[in-house]
Amino acid sequence: DADVTQTPRNRITKTGKRIMLECSQTKGHDRMYWYRQDPGLGLRLIYYSFDVKDINKGEISDGYSVSRQAQAKFSLSLESAIPNQTALYFCATSDFSGGRSGRVDEQFFGPGTRLTVL
Amino acid sequence: GQSLEQPSEVTAVEGAIVQINCTYQTSGFYGLSWYQQHDGGAPTFLSYNALDGLEETGRFSSFLSRSDSYGYLLLQELQMKDSASYFCAVRGYTGSGNTGKLIFGQGTTLQVKP
């Protein structure tokens, strides 16, 4: 079974609709992230959470909100979807091990959700 | 602020060696990571360099020079399956310290030809 799962995998919606993307992980990691990927723009951080009580905005949080329901679950919501939110969305997790340990920067990504807003 | 630069595309032939460069500008630095992403798939971690020098993992190696704010990913004995996008990333940093976030470059698309 996959360690990081995302639902749905594909979604087509209309402008103005509310939509939620869900992420679950079985890795036992405290840290979870939501990224957006657009062609030629790499991965941009939307929100991140270091534990259930800690949620932080990333580079491009406008138009998005998140909820960390449990250590294993982190959902991303688009309150009123617009066409320029059409993108590939990734959830990721990581395990903080402190210091300069090489494992600190390893993030584990889910399979992605391809979202189209018409 | 923080920024990373890497070439947008690289082409090489099967069996060859290719180097993907990454230069970065950061107010603080904790290490340089590399990720691989096949078309439409999930990015996967390849390597991490916190100290100067070369780290080798099989056919892939990663190099870091902190004094030059520069690193590269070296892929040897290229195979068709190495055709993918490669991203360098650094940890985010503010005046209060390590933010724990990764800042990604825009990615380099590697095309391996027969």
CSV table of C-alpha atoms in Angstrom, one decimal:
chain,number,residue,atom,x,y,z
A,1,ASP,CA,0.0,0.0,0.0
A,2,ALA,CA,1.1,3.5,-0.7
A,3,ASP,CA,2.5,5.5,2.2
A,4,VAL,CA,1.1,8.8,1.1
A,5,THR,CA,-2.3,8.8,-0.7
A,6,GLN,CA,-4.3,11.6,-2.3
A,7,THR,CA,-7.9,11.7,-3.2
A,8,PRO,CA,-9.3,12.4,-5.7
A,9,ARG,CA,-6.6,11.7,-8.3
A,10,ASN,CA,-8.4,13.7,-11.0
A,11,ARG,CA,-11.1,16.3,-10.6
A,12,ILE,CA,-12.8,18.7,-13.0
A,13,THR,CA,-14.9,21.4,-11.4
A,14,LYS,CA,-16.5,24.7,-12.3
A,15,THR,CA,-15.5,28.2,-11.4
A,16,GLY,CA,-16.9,29.2,-8.0
A,17,LYS,CA,-17.3,25.7,-6.6
A,18,ARG,CA,-15.8,24.6,-3.3
A,19,ILE,CA,-13.5,21.7,-3.6
A,20,MET,CA,-11.4,19.7,-1.1
A,21,LEU,CA,-8.4,17.6,-1.8
A,22,GLU,CA,-7.4,15.1,0.8
A,23,CYS,CA,-4.1,13.6,1.9
A,24,SER,CA,-3.5,10.6,4.2
A,25,GLN,CA,-0.2,9.1,5.2
A,26,THR,CA,0.9,6.0,7.0
A,27,LYS,CA,4.5,7.0,7.5
A,28,GLY,CA,3.9,8.4,11.0
A,29,HIS,CA,5.5,11.7,10.0
A,30,ASP,CA,4.6,14.9,11.8
A,31,ARG,CA,5.3,17.2,8.9
A,32,MET,CA,2.9,17.5,6.0
A,33,TYR,CA,2.9,19.9,3.0
A,34,TRP,CA,0.8,20.9,0.1
A,35,TYR,CA,2.4,21.9,-3.2
A,36,ARG,CA,1.2,23.1,-6.5
A,37,GLN,CA,3.0,22.3,-9.8
A,38,ASP,CA,2.5,24.3,-13.0
A,39,PRO,CA,4.4,23.6,-16.2
A,40,GLY,CA,7.8,25.4,-16.0
A,41,LEU,CA,7.3,26.7,-12.5
A,42,GLY,CA,8.5,23.7,-10.4
A,43,LEU,CA,6.9,23.0,-7.0
A,44,ARG,CA,5.4,25.9,-5.1
A,45,LEU,CA,4.5,25.5,-1.4
A,46,ILE,CA,0.9,26.4,-0.5
A,47,TYR,CA,0.6,25.4,3.2
A,48,TYR,CA,2.6,23.3,5.6
A,49,SER,CA,2.0,21.8,9.0
A,50,PHE,CA,4.6,20.6,11.5
A,51,ASP,CA,2.1,19.0,13.8
A,52,VAL,CA,-1.6,19.0,14.3
A,53,LYS,CA,-1.6,22.3,16.1
A,54,ASP,CA,0.8,24.0,13.7
A,55,ILE,CA,-0.2,25.3,10.3
A,56,ASN,CA,1.7,27.8,8.2
A,57,LYS,CA,1.2,29.6,5.0
A,58,GLY,CA,3.6,28.9,2.1
A,59,GLU,CA,4.5,31.0,-0.9
A,60,ILE,CA,1.1,30.9,-2.6
A,61,SER,CA,-1.6,30.5,0.1
A,62,ASP,CA,-4.1,33.0,-1.3
A,63,GLY,CA,-7.3,31.3,-2.4
A,64,TYR,CA,-6.5,28.1,-0.4
A,65,SER,CA,-7.2,26.9,3.2
A,66,VAL,CA,-6.1,23.7,5.0
A,67,SER,CA,-7.1,21.5,7.8
A,68,ARG,CA,-5.0,19.1,9.8
A,69,GLN,CA,-7.5,16.7,11.1
A,70,ALA,CA,-5.0,14.3,12.6
A,71,GLN,CA,-1.3,13.5,12.4
A,72,ALA,CA,-2.1,11.4,9.3
A,73,LYS,CA,-4.5,13.7,7.5
A,74,PHE,CA,-4.0,17.0,5.9
A,75,SER,CA,-6.7,18.4,3.5
A,76,LEU,CA,-6.5,21.4,1.1
A,77,SER,CA,-9.6,23.4,0.2
A,78,LEU,CA,-10.3,25.8,-2.5
A,79,GLU,CA,-13.2,27.8,-1.2
A,80,SER,CA,-14.2,29.3,-4.6
A,81,ALA,CA,-12.3,27.7,-7.4
A,82,ILE,CA,-11.0,29.8,-10.3
A,83,PRO,CA,-9.5,28.7,-13.6
A,84,ASN,CA,-5.9,29.7,-12.7
A,85,GLN,CA,-6.0,27.2,-9.9
A,86,THR,CA,-5.9,24.5,-12.6
A,87,ALA,CA,-2.7,22.6,-11.7
A,88,LEU,CA,-1.2,19.4,-10.4
A,89,TYR,CA,-1.4,19.3,-6.6
A,90,PHE,CA,1.0,17.2,-4.4
A,91,CYS,CA,0.9,16.4,-0.8
A,92,ALA,CA,4.2,15.5,0.9
A,93,THR,CA,5.4,14.4,4.3
A,94,SER,CA,8.7,14.5,6.1
A,95,ASP,CA,10.2,13.3,9.4
A,96,PHE,CA,12.2,15.9,11.4
A,97,SER,CA,15.3,14.4,12.7
A,98,GLY,CA,17.2,17.6,13.6
A,99,GLY,CA,20.6,18.9,12.9
A,100,ARG,CA,22.3,18.4,9.6
A,101,SER,CA,21.3,14.8,9.2
A,102,GLY,CA,20.8,14.0,5.6
A,103,ARG,CA,17.3,12.5,6.2
A,104,VAL,CA,15.9,15.9,7.3
A,105,ASP,CA,15.2,17.1,3.8
A,106,GLU,CA,13.7,13.9,2.4
A,107,GLN,CA,10.1,14.5,1.6
A,108,PHE,CA,7.8,11.8,0.5
A,109,PHE,CA,5.2,12.8,-2.1
A,110,GLY,CA,1.8,11.4,-2.8
A,111,PRO,CA,0.7,10.6,-6.4
A,112,GLY,CA,-0.8,14.0,-7.0
A,113,THR,CA,-4.3,15.3,-7.9
A,114,ARG,CA,-4.8,16.8,-11.3
A,115,LEU,CA,-7.3,19.6,-10.9
A,116,THR,CA,-9.1,21.4,-13.7
A,117,VAL,CA,-11.2,24.4,-13.1
A,118,LEU,CA,-13.5,25.3,-16.0
B,1,GLY,CA,14.9,36.0,-0.4
B,2,GLN,CA,15.9,32.7,-1.8
B,3,SER,CA,16.2,31.6,-5.3
B,4,LEU,CA,17.6,28.7,-7.3
B,5,GLU,CA,18.7,28.5,-10.9
B,6,GLN,CA,19.0,25.4,-13.0
B,7,PRO,CA,18.9,24.8,-16.8
B,8,SER,CA,15.5,24.2,-18.2
B,9,GLU,CA,16.5,21.3,-20.5
B,10,VAL,CA,19.3,19.0,-21.1
B,11,THR,CA,19.7,16.3,-23.7
B,12,ALA,CA,22.1,13.4,-23.7
B,13,VAL,CA,22.5,10.0,-25.3
B,14,GLU,CA,22.2,6.6,-23.7
B,15,GLY,CA,25.3,5.5,-21.9
B,16,ALA,CA,26.7,9.1,-21.6
B,17,ILE,CA,27.3,11.2,-18.5
B,18,VAL,CA,25.3,14.3,-17.9
B,19,GLN,CA,25.7,17.1,-15.3
B,20,ILE,CA,22.8,19.2,-14.1
B,21,ASN,CA,23.9,22.4,-12.4
B,22,CYS,CA,22.1,24.4,-9.7
B,23,THR,CA,23.1,27.7,-8.2
B,24,TYR,CA,21.3,29.2,-5.3
B,25,GLN,CA,20.9,32.4,-3.4
B,26,THR,CA,19.9,32.1,0.2
B,27,SER,CA,20.2,34.1,3.4
B,28,GLY,CA,21.1,30.9,5.3
B,29,PHE,CA,22.0,27.5,4.1
B,30,TYR,CA,21.4,24.0,5.5
B,31,GLY,CA,21.8,21.8,2.5
B,32,LEU,CA,21.0,21.1,-1.1
B,33,SER,CA,18.7,18.3,-2.1
B,34,TRP,CA,17.8,16.7,-5.5
B,35,TYR,CA,14.5,15.2,-6.6
B,36,GLN,CA,13.5,13.2,-9.7
B,37,GLN,CA,10.1,13.4,-11.2
B,38,HIS,CA,8.9,11.3,-14.1
B,39,ASP,CA,6.3,12.8,-16.3
B,40,GLY,CA,3.1,13.4,-14.2
B,41,GLY,CA,4.5,11.3,-11.4
B,42,ALA,CA,5.4,12.0,-7.8
B,43,PRO,CA,8.8,13.6,-7.1
B,44,THR,CA,11.2,11.2,-5.4
B,45,PHE,CA,14.2,12.1,-3.3
B,46,LEU,CA,17.6,11.4,-4.8
B,47,SER,CA,20.3,12.9,-2.6
B,48,TYR,CA,21.2,15.5,0.0
B,49,ASN,CA,24.5,17.4,0.5
B,50,ALA,CA,25.0,19.4,3.7
B,51,LEU,CA,28.8,19.6,3.4
B,52,ASP,CA,31.2,20.4,0.5
B,53,GLY,CA,32.1,17.5,-1.7
B,54,LEU,CA,30.7,14.6,-3.7
B,55,GLU,CA,28.1,12.2,-2.5
B,56,GLU,CA,27.8,9.0,-4.6
B,57,THR,CA,24.8,6.7,-4.8
B,58,GLY,CA,25.1,4.2,-7.6
B,59,ARG,CA,25.0,5.9,-11.0
B,60,PHE,CA,24.0,9.2,-9.4
B,61,SER,CA,26.3,11.6,-7.6
B,62,SER,CA,25.7,15.0,-6.1
B,63,PHE,CA,28.2,17.7,-5.5
B,64,LEU,CA,28.1,20.8,-3.3
B,65,SER,CA,30.4,23.9,-3.0
B,66,ARG,CA,29.0,26.1,-0.3
B,67,SER,CA,31.6,28.9,-1.0
B,68,ASP,CA,30.3,29.1,-4.6
B,69,SER,CA,26.6,28.5,-3.7
B,70,TYR,CA,26.7,25.8,-6.4
B,71,GLY,CA,25.9,22.2,-6.7
B,72,TYR,CA,25.3,19.6,-9.4
B,73,LEU,CA,23.8,16.3,-10.0
B,74,LEU,CA,25.8,13.9,-12.1
B,75,LEU,CA,24.2,11.0,-13.8
B,76,GLN,CA,26.4,8.3,-15.3
B,77,GLU,CA,25.7,5.5,-17.7
B,78,LEU,CA,22.5,7.1,-18.8
B,79,GLN,CA,19.6,4.9,-19.4
B,80,MET,CA,16.3,5.7,-21.2
B,81,LYS,CA,14.5,5.5,-17.9
B,82,ASP,CA,16.5,8.5,-16.6
B,83,SER,CA,14.5,10.7,-18.8
B,84,ALA,CA,12.7,12.9,-16.2
B,85,SER,CA,12.7,16.3,-14.6
B,86,TYR,CA,15.3,16.9,-11.9
B,87,PHE,CA,14.8,19.5,-9.2
B,88,CYS,CA,17.3,21.0,-6.8
B,89,ALA,CA,16.0,22.3,-3.5
B,90,VAL,CA,17.3,24.2,-0.4
B,91,ARG,CA,15.8,24.5,3.0
B,92,GLY,CA,14.0,27.8,3.7
B,93,TYR,CA,15.6,30.2,6.2
B,94,THR,CA,14.5,33.3,7.9
B,95,GLY,CA,16.1,35.6,10.5
B,96,SER,CA,14.8,33.3,13.3
B,97,GLY,CA,16.4,30.2,11.7
B,98,ASN,CA,15.6,27.2,9.7
B,99,THR,CA,11.9,27.2,8.6
B,100,GLY,CA,11.9,23.5,7.7
B,101,LYS,CA,10.5,24.3,4.3
B,102,LEU,CA,12.1,23.3,1.0
B,103,ILE,CA,12.4,25.9,-1.8
B,104,PHE,CA,12.5,24.1,-5.1
B,105,GLY,CA,14.2,25.2,-8.4
B,106,GLN,CA,12.1,25.2,-11.5
B,107,GLY,CA,13.4,21.9,-12.7
B,108,THR,CA,15.6,20.6,-15.5
B,109,THR,CA,14.0,18.3,-18.0
B,110,LEU,CA,16.5,15.6,-19.1
B,111,GLN,CA,15.9,13.8,-22.3
B,112,VAL,CA,17.9,10.7,-23.0
B,113,LYS,CA,18.1,9.7,-26.6
B,114,PRO,CA,19.0,6.2,-28.0
